C-alpha cells in the first residue's frame, strides 16, 4: 500500500516539476509518448499522471500485490525516485546559474 501511495505522490510531483521545467524552457520531456500527450493538452498529462496510480491503488484493494507484480511496482518506484532525483538536479543547477 505504501508503495502505491509513493507512486501516486511521486507521479504528481513529477508532473508538477515537469510542467514547471517545460513551461520555463529549462527541460524537455524525455518520454516520447508523454511528449505527445503534453502537446495535446496539459490536462491529459495530469489525468494520466493521477489516473494510473489511482487504478493501481484500486487494484491493491481488490487483490494484494504479490510476486512479480510487486517486483514491478518496486521497480517502478525506484525508477520514479531516480526521475525525482533528476528533477532535483536540474532545479539546483537552474537556481545556481540564475543567481
PDB file of C-alpha atoms in Angstrom:
ATOM      1  CA  UNK A   1       0.000   0.000   0.000  1.00  0.00           C
ATOM      2  CA  UNK A   2       2.809   2.416   0.868  1.00  0.00           C
ATOM      3  CA  UNK A   3       4.451   1.738  -2.474  1.00  0.00           C
ATOM      4  CA  UNK A   4       1.214   2.622  -4.267  1.00  0.00           C
ATOM      5  CA  UNK A   5       0.917   5.861  -2.299  1.00  0.00           C
ATOM      6  CA  UNK A   6       4.552   6.680  -3.022  1.00  0.00           C
ATOM      7  CA  UNK A   7       3.878   6.094  -6.704  1.00  0.00           C
ATOM      8  CA  UNK A   8       0.890   8.461  -6.623  1.00  0.00           C
ATOM      9  CA  UNK A   9       2.807  11.203  -4.800  1.00  0.00           C
ATOM     10  CA  UNK A  10       5.915  10.739  -6.956  1.00  0.00           C
ATOM     11  CA  UNK A  11       3.791  10.884 -10.111  1.00  0.00           C
ATOM     12  CA  UNK A  12       2.128  14.110  -9.012  1.00  0.00           C
ATOM     13  CA  UNK A  13       5.439  15.661  -8.033  1.00  0.00           C
ATOM     14  CA  UNK A  14       6.965  14.552 -11.328  1.00  0.00           C
ATOM     15  CA  UNK A  15       4.035  16.080 -13.224  1.00  0.00           C
ATOM     16  CA  UNK A  16       4.269  19.440 -11.457  1.00  0.00           C
ATOM     17  CA  UNK A  17       8.056  19.660 -11.781  1.00  0.00           C
ATOM     18  CA  UNK A  18       7.933  18.561 -15.424  1.00  0.00           C
ATOM     19  CA  UNK A  19       5.275  21.179 -16.151  1.00  0.00           C
ATOM     20  CA  UNK A  20       7.352  23.882 -14.458  1.00  0.00           C
ATOM     21  CA  UNK A  21      10.528  22.821 -16.268  1.00  0.00           C
ATOM     22  CA  UNK A  22       8.944  22.666 -19.713  1.00  0.00           C
ATOM     23  CA  UNK A  23       6.959  25.903 -19.394  1.00  0.00           C
ATOM     24  CA  UNK A  24      10.094  27.659 -18.110  1.00  0.00           C
ATOM     25  CA  UNK A  25      12.115  26.285 -21.028  1.00  0.00           C
ATOM     26  CA  UNK A  26      14.570  24.585 -18.676  1.00  0.00           C
ATOM     27  CA  UNK A  27      13.951  20.955 -19.680  1.00  0.00           C
ATOM     28  CA  UNK A  28      12.171  18.903 -22.324  1.00  0.00           C
ATOM     29  CA  UNK A  29      10.001  15.834 -21.804  1.00  0.00           C
ATOM     30  CA  UNK A  30      12.168  12.756 -22.216  1.00  0.00           C
ATOM     31  CA  UNK A  31       9.334  10.272 -22.712  1.00  0.00           C
ATOM     32  CA  UNK A  32       8.154  10.438 -26.356  1.00  0.00           C
ATOM     33  CA  UNK A  33       4.645   9.196 -25.510  1.00  0.00           C
ATOM     34  CA  UNK A  34       4.171  11.757 -22.738  1.00  0.00           C
ATOM     35  CA  UNK A  35       5.600  14.434 -25.017  1.00  0.00           C
ATOM     36  CA  UNK A  36       2.746  13.735 -27.441  1.00  0.00           C
ATOM     37  CA  UNK A  37       0.244  13.894 -24.585  1.00  0.00           C
ATOM     38  CA  UNK A  38       1.673  17.239 -23.421  1.00  0.00           C
ATOM     39  CA  UNK A  39       1.487  18.619 -26.959  1.00  0.00           C
ATOM     40  CA  UNK A  40      -2.189  17.635 -26.999  1.00  0.00           C
ATOM     41  CA  UNK A  41      -3.066  19.052 -23.578  1.00  0.00           C
ATOM     42  CA  UNK A  42      -1.555  19.556 -20.143  1.00  0.00           C
ATOM     43  CA  UNK A  43      -4.883  18.372 -18.732  1.00  0.00           C
ATOM     44  CA  UNK A  44      -4.439  14.955 -20.360  1.00  0.00           C
ATOM     45  CA  UNK A  45      -0.920  14.808 -18.947  1.00  0.00           C
ATOM     46  CA  UNK A  46      -2.175  15.402 -15.403  1.00  0.00           C
ATOM     47  CA  UNK A  47      -5.081  12.992 -15.836  1.00  0.00           C
ATOM     48  CA  UNK A  48      -2.696  10.210 -16.852  1.00  0.00           C
ATOM     49  CA  UNK A  49      -0.272  11.010 -14.031  1.00  0.00           C
ATOM     50  CA  UNK A  50      -3.117  10.833 -11.484  1.00  0.00           C
ATOM     51  CA  UNK A  51      -5.316   8.121 -13.007  1.00  0.00           C
ATOM     52  CA  UNK A  52      -2.752   5.332 -13.460  1.00  0.00           C
ATOM     53  CA  UNK A  53      -1.532   5.283  -9.828  1.00  0.00           C
ATOM     54  CA  UNK A  54      -5.148   5.520  -8.623  1.00  0.00           C
ATOM     55  CA  UNK A  55      -6.007   2.447 -10.703  1.00  0.00           C
ATOM     56  CA  UNK A  56      -3.085   0.672  -9.083  1.00  0.00           C
ATOM     57  CA  UNK A  57      -4.356   1.662  -5.634  1.00  0.00           C
ATOM     58  CA  UNK A  58      -7.771   0.279  -6.554  1.00  0.00           C
ATOM     59  CA  UNK A  59      -6.244  -2.984  -7.740  1.00  0.00           C
ATOM     60  CA  UNK A  60      -4.307  -3.229  -4.492  1.00  0.00           C
ATOM     61  CA  UNK A  61      -7.570  -3.161  -2.549  1.00  0.00           C
ATOM     62  CA  UNK A  62      -9.090  -5.822  -4.791  1.00  0.00           C
ATOM     63  CA  UNK A  63      -6.079  -8.093  -4.693  1.00  0.00           C
ATOM     64  CA  UNK A  64      -2.864  -7.590  -2.728  1.00  0.00           C
ATOM     65  CA  UNK A  65       0.189  -7.124  -4.908  1.00  0.00           C
ATOM     66  CA  UNK A  66       2.429 -10.176  -4.646  1.00  0.00           C
ATOM     67  CA  UNK A  67       5.128 -11.923  -6.621  1.00  0.00           C
ATOM     68  CA  UNK A  68       6.197 -10.454  -9.937  1.00  0.00           C
ATOM     69  CA  UNK A  69       3.563  -7.696  -9.750  1.00  0.00           C
ATOM     70  CA  UNK A  70       5.093  -6.428  -6.514  1.00  0.00           C
ATOM     71  CA  UNK A  71       8.540  -6.623  -8.124  1.00  0.00           C
ATOM     72  CA  UNK A  72       7.280  -4.455 -10.992  1.00  0.00           C
ATOM     73  CA  UNK A  73       5.801  -1.989  -8.501  1.00  0.00           C
ATOM     74  CA  UNK A  74       9.076  -1.741  -6.584  1.00  0.00           C
ATOM     75  CA  UNK A  75      10.970  -1.284  -9.874  1.00  0.00           C
ATOM     76  CA  UNK A  76       8.571   1.481 -10.902  1.00  0.00           C
ATOM     77  CA  UNK A  77       9.054   3.233  -7.558  1.00  0.00           C
ATOM     78  CA  UNK A  78      12.839   3.064  -7.956  1.00  0.00           C
ATOM     79  CA  UNK A  79      12.507   4.484 -11.467  1.00  0.00           C
ATOM     80  CA  UNK A  80      10.305   7.336 -10.209  1.00  0.00           C
ATOM     81  CA  UNK A  81      12.773   8.022  -7.413  1.00  0.00           C
ATOM     82  CA  UNK A  82      15.547   8.388  -9.998  1.00  0.00           C
ATOM     83  CA  UNK A  83      13.326  10.741 -12.039  1.00  0.00           C
ATOM     84  CA  UNK A  84      12.725  12.869  -8.938  1.00  0.00           C
ATOM     85  CA  UNK A  85      16.477  12.976  -8.260  1.00  0.00           C
ATOM     86  CA  UNK A  86      16.942  14.153 -11.864  1.00  0.00           C
ATOM     87  CA  UNK A  87      14.363  16.894 -11.245  1.00  0.00           C
ATOM     88  CA  UNK A  88      16.207  17.993  -8.112  1.00  0.00           C
ATOM     89  CA  UNK A  89      19.490  18.164 -10.042  1.00  0.00           C
ATOM     90  CA  UNK A  90      18.127  20.426 -12.787  1.00  0.00           C
ATOM     91  CA  UNK A  91      16.327  22.599 -10.230  1.00  0.00           C
ATOM     92  CA  UNK A  92      19.532  23.081  -8.219  1.00  0.00           C
ATOM     93  CA  UNK A  93      21.532  23.751 -11.391  1.00  0.00           C
ATOM     94  CA  UNK A  94      18.899  26.211 -12.639  1.00  0.00           C
ATOM     95  CA  UNK A  95      18.782  28.216  -9.429  1.00  0.00           C
ATOM     96  CA  UNK A  96      22.573  28.183  -9.035  1.00  0.00           C
ATOM     97  CA  UNK A  97      23.081  29.576 -12.543  1.00  0.00           C
ATOM     98  CA  UNK A  98      20.207  32.064 -12.186  1.00  0.00           C
ATOM     99  CA  UNK A  99      21.892  33.723  -9.178  1.00  0.00           C
TER     100      UNK A  99
END
